[in-house]
mmCIF file of C-alpha atoms in Angstrom:
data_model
loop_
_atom_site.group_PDB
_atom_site.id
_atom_site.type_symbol
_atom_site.label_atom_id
_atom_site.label_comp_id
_atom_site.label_asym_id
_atom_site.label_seq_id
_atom_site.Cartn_x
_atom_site.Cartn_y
_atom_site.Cartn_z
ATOM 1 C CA UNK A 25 -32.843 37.091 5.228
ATOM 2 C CA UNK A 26 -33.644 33.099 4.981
ATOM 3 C CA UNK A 27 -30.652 30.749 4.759
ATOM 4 C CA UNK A 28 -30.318 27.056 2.946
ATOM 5 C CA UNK A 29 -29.743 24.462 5.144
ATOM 6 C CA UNK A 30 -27.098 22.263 3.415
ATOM 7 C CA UNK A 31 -28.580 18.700 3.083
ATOM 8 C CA UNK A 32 -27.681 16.202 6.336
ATOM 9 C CA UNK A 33 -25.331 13.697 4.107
ATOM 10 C CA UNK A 34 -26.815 10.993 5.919
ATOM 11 C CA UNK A 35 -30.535 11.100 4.198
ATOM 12 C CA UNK A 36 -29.086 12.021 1.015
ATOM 13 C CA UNK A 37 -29.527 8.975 -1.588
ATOM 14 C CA UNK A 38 -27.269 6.112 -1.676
ATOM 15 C CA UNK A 39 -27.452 3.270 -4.749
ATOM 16 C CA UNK A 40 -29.418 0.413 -4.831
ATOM 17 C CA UNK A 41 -27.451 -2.373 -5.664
ATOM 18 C CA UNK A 42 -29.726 -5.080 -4.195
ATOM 19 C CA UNK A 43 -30.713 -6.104 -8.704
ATOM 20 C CA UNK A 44 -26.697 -6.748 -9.188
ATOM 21 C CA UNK A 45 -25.619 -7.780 -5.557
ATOM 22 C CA UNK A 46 -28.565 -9.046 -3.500
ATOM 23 C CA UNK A 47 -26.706 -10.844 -1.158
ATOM 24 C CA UNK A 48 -26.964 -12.211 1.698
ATOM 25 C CA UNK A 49 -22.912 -12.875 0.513
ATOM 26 C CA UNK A 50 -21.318 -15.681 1.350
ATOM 27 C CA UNK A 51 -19.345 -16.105 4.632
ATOM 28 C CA UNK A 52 -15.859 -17.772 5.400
ATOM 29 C CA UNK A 53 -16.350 -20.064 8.350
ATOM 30 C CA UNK A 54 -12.835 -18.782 9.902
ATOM 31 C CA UNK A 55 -14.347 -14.684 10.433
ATOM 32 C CA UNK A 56 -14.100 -14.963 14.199
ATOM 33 C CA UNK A 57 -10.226 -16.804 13.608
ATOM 34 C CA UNK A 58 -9.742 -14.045 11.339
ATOM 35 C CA UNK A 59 -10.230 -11.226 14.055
ATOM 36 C CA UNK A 60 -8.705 -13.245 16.849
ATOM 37 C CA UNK A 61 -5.923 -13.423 14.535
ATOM 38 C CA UNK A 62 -5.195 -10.209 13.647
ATOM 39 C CA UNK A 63 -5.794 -8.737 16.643
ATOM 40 C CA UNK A 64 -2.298 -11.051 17.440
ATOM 41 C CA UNK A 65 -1.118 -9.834 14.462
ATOM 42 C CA UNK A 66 -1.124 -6.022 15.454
ATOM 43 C CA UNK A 67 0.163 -7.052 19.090
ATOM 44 C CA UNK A 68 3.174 -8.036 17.107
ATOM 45 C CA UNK A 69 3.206 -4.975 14.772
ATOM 46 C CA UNK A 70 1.717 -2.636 16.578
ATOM 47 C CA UNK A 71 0.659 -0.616 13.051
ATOM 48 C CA UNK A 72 -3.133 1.215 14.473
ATOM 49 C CA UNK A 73 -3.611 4.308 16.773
ATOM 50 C CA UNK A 74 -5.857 3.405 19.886
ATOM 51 C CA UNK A 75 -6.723 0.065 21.098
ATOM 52 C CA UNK A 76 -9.916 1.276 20.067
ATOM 53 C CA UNK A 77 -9.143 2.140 16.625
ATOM 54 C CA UNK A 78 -7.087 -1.103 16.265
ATOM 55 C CA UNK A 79 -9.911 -3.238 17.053
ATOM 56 C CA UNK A 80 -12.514 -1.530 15.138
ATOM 57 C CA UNK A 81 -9.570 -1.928 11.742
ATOM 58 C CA UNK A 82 -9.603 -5.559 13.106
ATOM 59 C CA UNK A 83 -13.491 -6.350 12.783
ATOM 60 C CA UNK A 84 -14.227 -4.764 9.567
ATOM 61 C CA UNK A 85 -10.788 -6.217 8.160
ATOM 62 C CA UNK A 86 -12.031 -9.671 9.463
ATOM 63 C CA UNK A 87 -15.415 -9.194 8.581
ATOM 64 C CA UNK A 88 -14.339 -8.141 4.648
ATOM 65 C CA UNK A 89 -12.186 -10.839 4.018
ATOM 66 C CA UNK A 90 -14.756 -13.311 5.685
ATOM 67 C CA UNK A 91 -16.773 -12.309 2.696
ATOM 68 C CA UNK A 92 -13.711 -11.708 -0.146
ATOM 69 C CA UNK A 93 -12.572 -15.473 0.522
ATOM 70 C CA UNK A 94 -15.367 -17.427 2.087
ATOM 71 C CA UNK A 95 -13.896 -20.838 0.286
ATOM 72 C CA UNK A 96 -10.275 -19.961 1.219
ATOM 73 C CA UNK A 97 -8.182 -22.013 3.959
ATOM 74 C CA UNK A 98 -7.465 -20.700 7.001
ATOM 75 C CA UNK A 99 -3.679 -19.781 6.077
ATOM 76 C CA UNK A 100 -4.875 -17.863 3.201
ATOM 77 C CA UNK A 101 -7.517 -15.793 5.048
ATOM 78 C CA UNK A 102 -4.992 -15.061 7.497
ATOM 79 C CA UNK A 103 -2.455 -13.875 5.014
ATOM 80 C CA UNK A 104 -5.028 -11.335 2.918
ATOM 81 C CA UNK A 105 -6.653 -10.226 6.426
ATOM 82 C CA UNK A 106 -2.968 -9.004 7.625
ATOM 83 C CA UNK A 107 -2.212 -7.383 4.344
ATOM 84 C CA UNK A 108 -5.588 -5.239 4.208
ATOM 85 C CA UNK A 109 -5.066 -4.509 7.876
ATOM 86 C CA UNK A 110 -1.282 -3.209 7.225
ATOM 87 C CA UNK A 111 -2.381 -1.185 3.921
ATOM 88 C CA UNK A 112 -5.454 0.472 6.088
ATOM 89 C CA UNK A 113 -3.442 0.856 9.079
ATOM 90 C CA UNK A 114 -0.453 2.811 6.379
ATOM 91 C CA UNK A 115 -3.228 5.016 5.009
ATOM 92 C CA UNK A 116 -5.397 5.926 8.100
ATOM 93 C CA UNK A 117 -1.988 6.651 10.548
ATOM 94 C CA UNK A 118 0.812 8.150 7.760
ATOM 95 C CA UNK A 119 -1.550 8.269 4.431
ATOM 96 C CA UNK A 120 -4.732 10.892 5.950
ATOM 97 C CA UNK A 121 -3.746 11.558 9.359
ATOM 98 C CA UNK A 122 0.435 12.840 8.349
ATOM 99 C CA UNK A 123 0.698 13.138 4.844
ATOM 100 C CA UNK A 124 -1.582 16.708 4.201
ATOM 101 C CA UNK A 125 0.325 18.256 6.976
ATOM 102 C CA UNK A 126 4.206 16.524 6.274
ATOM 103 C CA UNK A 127 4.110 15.402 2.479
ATOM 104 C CA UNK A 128 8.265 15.144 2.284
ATOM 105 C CA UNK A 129 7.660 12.294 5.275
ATOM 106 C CA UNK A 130 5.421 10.647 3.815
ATOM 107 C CA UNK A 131 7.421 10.441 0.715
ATOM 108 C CA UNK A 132 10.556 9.178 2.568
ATOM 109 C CA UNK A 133 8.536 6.150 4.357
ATOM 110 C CA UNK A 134 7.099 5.058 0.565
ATOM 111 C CA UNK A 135 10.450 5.128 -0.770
ATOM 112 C CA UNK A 136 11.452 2.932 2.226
ATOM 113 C CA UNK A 137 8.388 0.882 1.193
ATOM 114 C CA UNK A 138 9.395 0.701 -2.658
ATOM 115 C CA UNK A 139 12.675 -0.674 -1.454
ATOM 116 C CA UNK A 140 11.352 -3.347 0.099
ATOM 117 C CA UNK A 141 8.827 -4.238 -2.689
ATOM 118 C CA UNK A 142 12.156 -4.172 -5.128
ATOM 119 C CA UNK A 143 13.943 -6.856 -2.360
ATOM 120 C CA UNK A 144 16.657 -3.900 -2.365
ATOM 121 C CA UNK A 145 17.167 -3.756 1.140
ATOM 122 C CA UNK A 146 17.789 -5.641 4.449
ATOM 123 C CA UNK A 147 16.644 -5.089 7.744
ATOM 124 C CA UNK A 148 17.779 -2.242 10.113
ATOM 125 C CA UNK A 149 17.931 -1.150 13.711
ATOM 126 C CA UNK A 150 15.823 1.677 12.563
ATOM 127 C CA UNK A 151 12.907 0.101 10.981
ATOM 128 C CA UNK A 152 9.481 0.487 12.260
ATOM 129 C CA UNK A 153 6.763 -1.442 12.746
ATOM 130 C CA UNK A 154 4.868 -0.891 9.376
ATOM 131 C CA UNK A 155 8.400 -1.574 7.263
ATOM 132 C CA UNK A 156 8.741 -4.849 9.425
ATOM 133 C CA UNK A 157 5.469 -6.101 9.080
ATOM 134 C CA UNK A 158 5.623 -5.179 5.570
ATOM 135 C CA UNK A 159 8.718 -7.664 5.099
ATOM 136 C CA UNK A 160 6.761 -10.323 7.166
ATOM 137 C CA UNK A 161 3.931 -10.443 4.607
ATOM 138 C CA UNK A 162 5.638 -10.266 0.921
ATOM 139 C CA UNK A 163 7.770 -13.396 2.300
ATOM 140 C CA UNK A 164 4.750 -15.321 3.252
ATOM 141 C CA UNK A 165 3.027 -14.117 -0.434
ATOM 142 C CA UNK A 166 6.406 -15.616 -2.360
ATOM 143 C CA UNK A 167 5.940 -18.467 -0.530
ATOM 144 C CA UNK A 168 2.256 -19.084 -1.707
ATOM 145 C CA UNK A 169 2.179 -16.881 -4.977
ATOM 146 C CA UNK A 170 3.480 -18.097 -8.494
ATOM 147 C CA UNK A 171 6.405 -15.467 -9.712
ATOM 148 C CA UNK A 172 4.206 -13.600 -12.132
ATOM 149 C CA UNK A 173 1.786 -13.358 -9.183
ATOM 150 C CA UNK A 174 4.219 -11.663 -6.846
ATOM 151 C CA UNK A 175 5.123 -9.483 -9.551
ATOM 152 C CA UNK A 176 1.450 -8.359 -10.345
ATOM 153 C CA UNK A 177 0.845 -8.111 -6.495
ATOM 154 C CA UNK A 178 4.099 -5.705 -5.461
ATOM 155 C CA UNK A 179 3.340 -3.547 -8.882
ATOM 156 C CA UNK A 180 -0.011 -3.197 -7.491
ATOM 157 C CA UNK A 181 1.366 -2.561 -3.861
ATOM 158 C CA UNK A 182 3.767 0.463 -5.628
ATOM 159 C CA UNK A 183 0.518 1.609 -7.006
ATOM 160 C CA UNK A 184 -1.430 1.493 -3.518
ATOM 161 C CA UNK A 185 1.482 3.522 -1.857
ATOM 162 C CA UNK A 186 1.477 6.126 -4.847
ATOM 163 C CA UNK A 187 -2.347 6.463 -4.905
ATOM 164 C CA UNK A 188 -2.153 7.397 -0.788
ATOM 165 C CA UNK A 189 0.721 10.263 -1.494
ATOM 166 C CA UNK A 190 -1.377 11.391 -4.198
ATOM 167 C CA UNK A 191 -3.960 11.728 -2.559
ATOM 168 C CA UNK A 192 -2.392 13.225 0.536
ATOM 169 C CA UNK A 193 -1.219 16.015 -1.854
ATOM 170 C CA UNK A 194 -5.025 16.824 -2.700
ATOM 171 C CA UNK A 195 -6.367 16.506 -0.310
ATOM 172 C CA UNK A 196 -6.080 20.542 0.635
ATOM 173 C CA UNK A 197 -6.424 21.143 -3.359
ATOM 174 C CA UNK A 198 -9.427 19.221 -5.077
ATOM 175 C CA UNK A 199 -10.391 21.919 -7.190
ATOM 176 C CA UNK A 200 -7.018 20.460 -8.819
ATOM 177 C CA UNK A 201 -8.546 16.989 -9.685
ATOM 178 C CA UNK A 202 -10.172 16.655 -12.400
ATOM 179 C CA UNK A 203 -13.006 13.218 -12.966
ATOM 180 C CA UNK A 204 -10.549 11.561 -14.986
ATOM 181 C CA UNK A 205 -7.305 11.625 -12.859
ATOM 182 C CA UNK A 206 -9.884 10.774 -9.777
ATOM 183 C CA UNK A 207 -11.654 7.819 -12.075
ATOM 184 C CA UNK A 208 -8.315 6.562 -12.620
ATOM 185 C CA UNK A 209 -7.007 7.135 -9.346
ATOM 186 C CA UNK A 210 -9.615 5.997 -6.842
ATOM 187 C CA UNK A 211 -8.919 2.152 -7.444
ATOM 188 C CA UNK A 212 -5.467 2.666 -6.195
ATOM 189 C CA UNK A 213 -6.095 4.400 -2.774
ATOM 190 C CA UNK A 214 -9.332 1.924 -2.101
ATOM 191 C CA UNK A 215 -6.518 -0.857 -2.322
ATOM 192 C CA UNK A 216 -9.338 -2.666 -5.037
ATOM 193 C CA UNK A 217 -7.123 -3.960 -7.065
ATOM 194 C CA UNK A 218 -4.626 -5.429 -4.985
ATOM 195 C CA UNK A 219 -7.978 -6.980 -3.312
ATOM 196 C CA UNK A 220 -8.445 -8.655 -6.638
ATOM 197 C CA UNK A 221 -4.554 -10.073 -7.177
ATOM 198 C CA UNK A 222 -4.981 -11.551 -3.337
ATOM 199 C CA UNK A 223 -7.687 -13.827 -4.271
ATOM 200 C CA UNK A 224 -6.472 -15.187 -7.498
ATOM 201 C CA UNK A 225 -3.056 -15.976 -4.858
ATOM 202 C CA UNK A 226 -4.903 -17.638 -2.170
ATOM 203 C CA UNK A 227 -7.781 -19.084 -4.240
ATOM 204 C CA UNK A 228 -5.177 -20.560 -6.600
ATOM 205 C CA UNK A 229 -5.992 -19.666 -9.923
ATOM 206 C CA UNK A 230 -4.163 -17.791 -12.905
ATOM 207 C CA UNK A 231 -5.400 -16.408 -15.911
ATOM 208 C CA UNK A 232 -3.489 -16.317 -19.056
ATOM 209 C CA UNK A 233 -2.159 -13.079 -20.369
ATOM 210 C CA UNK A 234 -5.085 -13.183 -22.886
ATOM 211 C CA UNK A 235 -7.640 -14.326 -20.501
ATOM 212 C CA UNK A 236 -6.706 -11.147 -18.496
ATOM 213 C CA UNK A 237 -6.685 -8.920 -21.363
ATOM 214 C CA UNK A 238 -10.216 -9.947 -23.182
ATOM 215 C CA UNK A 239 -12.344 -7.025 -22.746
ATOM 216 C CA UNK A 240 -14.488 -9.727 -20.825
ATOM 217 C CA UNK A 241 -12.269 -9.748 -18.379
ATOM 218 C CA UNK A 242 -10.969 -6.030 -18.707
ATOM 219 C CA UNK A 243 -14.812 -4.717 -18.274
ATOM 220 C CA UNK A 244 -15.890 -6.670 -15.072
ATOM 221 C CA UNK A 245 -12.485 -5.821 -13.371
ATOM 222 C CA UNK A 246 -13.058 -2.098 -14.690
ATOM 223 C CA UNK A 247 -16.433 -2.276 -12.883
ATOM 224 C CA UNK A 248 -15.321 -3.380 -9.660
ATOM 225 C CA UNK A 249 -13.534 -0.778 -9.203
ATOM 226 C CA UNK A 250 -15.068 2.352 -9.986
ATOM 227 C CA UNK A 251 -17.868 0.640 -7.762
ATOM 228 C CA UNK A 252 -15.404 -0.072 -4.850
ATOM 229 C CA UNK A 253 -14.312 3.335 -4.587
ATOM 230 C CA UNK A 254 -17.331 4.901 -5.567
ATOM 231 C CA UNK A 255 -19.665 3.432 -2.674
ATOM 232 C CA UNK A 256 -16.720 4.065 -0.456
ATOM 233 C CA UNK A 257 -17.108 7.728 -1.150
ATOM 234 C CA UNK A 258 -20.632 7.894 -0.584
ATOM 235 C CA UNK A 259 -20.947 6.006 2.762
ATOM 236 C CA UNK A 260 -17.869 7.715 4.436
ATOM 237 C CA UNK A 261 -19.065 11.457 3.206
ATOM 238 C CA UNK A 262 -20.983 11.969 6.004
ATOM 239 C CA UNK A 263 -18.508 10.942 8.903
ATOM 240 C CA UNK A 264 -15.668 12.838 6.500
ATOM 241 C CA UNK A 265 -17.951 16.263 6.619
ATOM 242 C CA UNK A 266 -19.061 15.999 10.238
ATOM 243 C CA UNK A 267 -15.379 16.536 11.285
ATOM 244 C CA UNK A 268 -15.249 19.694 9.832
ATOM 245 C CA UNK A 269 -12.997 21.528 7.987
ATOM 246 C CA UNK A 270 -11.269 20.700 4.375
ATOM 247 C CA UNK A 271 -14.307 19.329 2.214
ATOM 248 C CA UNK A 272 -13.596 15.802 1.212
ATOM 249 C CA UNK A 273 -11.537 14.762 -2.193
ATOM 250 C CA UNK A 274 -14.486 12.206 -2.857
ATOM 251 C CA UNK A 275 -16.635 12.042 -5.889
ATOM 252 C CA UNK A 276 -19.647 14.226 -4.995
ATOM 253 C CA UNK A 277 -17.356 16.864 -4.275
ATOM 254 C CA UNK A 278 -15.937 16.391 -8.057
ATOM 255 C CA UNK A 279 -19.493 15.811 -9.661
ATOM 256 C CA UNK A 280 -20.383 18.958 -7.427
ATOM 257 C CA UNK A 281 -17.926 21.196 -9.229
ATOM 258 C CA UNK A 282 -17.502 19.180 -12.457
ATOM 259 C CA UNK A 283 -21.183 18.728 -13.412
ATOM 260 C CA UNK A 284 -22.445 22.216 -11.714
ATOM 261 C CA UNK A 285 -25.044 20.266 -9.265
ATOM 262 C CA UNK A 286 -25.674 20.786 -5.972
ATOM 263 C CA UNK A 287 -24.978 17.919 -2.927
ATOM 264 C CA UNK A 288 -28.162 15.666 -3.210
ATOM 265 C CA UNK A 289 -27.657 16.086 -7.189
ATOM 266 C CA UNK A 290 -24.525 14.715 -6.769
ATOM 267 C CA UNK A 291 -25.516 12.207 -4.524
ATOM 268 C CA UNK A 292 -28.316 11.219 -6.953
ATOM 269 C CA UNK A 293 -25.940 10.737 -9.737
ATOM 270 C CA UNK A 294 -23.230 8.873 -8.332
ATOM 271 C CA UNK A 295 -25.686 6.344 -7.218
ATOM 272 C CA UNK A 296 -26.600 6.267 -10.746
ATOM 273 C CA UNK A 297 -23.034 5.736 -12.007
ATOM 274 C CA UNK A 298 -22.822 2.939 -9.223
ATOM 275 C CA UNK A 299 -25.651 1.454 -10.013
ATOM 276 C CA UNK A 300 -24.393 1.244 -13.953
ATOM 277 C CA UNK A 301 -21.187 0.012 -12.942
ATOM 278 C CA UNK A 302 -22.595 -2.819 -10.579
ATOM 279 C CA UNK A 303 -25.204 -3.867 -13.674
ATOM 280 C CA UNK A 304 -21.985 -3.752 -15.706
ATOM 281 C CA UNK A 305 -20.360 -6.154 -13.800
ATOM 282 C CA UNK A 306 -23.214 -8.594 -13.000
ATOM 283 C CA UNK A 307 -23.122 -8.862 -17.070
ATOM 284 C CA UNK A 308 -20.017 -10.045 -17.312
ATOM 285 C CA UNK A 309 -19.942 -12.219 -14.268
ATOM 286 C CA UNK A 310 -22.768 -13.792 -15.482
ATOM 287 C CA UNK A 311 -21.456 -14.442 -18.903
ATOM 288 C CA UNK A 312 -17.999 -15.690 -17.438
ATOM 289 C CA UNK A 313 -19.442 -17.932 -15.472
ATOM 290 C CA UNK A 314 -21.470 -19.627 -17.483
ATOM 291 C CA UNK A 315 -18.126 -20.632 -19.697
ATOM 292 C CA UNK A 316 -17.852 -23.942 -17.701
ATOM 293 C CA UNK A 317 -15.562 -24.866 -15.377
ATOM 294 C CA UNK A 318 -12.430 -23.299 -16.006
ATOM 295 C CA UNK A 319 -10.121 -20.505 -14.778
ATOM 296 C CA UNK A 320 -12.400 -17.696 -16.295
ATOM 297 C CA UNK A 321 -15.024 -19.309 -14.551
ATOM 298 C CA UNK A 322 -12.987 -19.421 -11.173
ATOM 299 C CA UNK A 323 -11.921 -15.495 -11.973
ATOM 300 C CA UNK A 324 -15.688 -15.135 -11.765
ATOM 301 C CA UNK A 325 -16.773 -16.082 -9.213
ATOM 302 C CA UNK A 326 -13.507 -14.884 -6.981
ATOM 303 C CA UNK A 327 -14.557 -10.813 -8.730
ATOM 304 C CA UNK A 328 -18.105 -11.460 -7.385
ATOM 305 C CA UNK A 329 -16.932 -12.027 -3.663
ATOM 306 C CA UNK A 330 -14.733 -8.942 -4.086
ATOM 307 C CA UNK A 331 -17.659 -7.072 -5.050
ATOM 308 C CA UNK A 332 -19.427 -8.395 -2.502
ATOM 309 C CA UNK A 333 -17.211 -7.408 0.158
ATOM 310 C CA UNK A 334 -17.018 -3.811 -0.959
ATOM 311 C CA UNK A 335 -20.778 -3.727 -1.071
ATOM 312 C CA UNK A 336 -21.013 -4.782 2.275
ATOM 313 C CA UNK A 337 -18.494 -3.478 4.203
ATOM 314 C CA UNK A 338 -19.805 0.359 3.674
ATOM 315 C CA UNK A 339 -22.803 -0.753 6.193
ATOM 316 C CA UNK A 340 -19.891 -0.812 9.004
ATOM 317 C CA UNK A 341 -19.593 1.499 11.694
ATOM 318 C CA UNK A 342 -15.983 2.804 10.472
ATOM 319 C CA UNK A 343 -18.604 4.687 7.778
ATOM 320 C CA UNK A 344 -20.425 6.018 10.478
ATOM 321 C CA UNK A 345 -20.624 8.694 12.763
#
């Protein structure tokens, strides 16, 4: 009787983005400041596993926000680079690691979280590191954000924390998840568009209400997204299958079950759909940008280095075996 080898995720096909996002991308002169930094940073809130794991969260933090900001000032690469590394840190150590096996704990340290985002509570003897560090960074962001920035950024911070106990709730059941809920929910637990409220912050421009809402606007942010946590999925399957066990909540696994294909099929047409969203966005960055100097130009321009650093981060070793 002859058996099917299941494909090795690591030779199954990935997109090509190289027509939307060519790079080589752009590079803050402060990326080794960055790491030095918050490897200083998680001395003082000591948020990762392993020193091994907590450098590793410090290069590719470092190394992302090098290319998310590589205009910014020093302060402001700092500030992003500590937030990214505390919501990583929150998701790797309480989010995947303790929330499948202890859901009811995980909900009590979000509600602590929520708290704090709502400026309901003061500090405690029995606060740990990650509701510390937490306080730490939405005082420096009030001190650098307009208000209706800080609003935009905690509301997206609430919907980072939700995304991660959602997701820690599937993560046993994914024949529960349907496309849409995941299509709508994968922006929130790849921390995209809290990635996109940080740069308007430290880069210093605001769009009006209507800017923000012109399907312009709507469309390339839209874009970003899905293509953020899409090429997430895809680079970290392998790494997330060779450990065994629970089969990843991811988008093959959805298209898999969803569209009746087998792995490489799946593979094959989420690179398509990541592809289509990347040549959605270049569109509309493209047409923004060419509106002149203004703040829908700036927008533009601060969505393509966001892009950027999603497309290039899933070529670091975290995605790797």
């Amino acid at each position: 009787m002859s058996h099917t080898r299941s494909p090795d995720a690591r030779t199954l096909p990935m997109p090509d983005l190289r027509g939307s996002f060519p790079g080589p991308f752009a590079t803050s002169p402060y990326a080794d400041a960055i790491e030095e930094h918050t490897a200083h940073w998680l001395g003082t809130f000591p948020l990762a596993g392993s020193p091994g794991e907590a450098k590793a969260l410090c290069n590719i933090t470092a190394q992302g926000v090098a290319r998310l900001l590589p205009t910014a000032d020093r302060d402001g690469v700092f500030l992003c680079a500590d937030l990214f590394l505390w919501l990583t840190a929150f998701d790797d150590v309480h989010g995947e690691a303790e929330g499948g096996r202890d859901t009811a704990r995980l909900v009590r340290r979000i509600s602590h979280c929520v708290h704090v985002l709502a400026g309901h509570d003061e500090p405690g003897a029995d606060d740990d590191a990650g509701i510390a560090a937490l306080r730490e960074l939405l005082h420096r962001f009030r001190e650098r954000a307009t208000p209706t920035q800080y609003l935009r950024l905690t509301a997206h911070l609430r919907d980072n924390l939700f995304g991660i106990l959602w997701e820690a709730h599937h993560l046993d059941r994914p024949d529960q998840v349907t496309l849409n809920d995941y299509y709508a929910m994968r922006p929130h637990t790849v921390f995209v568009r809290t990635v996109m409220t940080t740069a308007e912050v430290v880069l210093g421009h605001e769009l009006t209400e209507d800017q923000r809402a012109s399907a312009a606007v709507r469309e390339l942010e839209t874009a970003i997204a899905h293509l953020a946590g899409w090429i997430n999925d895809l680079a970290s399957y392998a790494k997330e299958t060779d450990r065994g066990g629970r089969t990843p909540l991811s988008l093959p696994t959805l298209l898999i079950r969803h569209r009746e294909c087998d792995l490489e099929g799946a593979f094959r047409l989420a690179s398509r759909m990541c592809e289509d969203q990347a040549s959605t966005a270049r569109l509309r960055l493209t047409g923004l940008a060419a509106a002149g100097k203004n703040a829908l130009a700036d927008h533009a321009h601060a969505m393509e280095a966001v892009a950027a650093s999603y497309v290039w981060h899933i070529g670091h070793a975290r995605y790797r075996r």
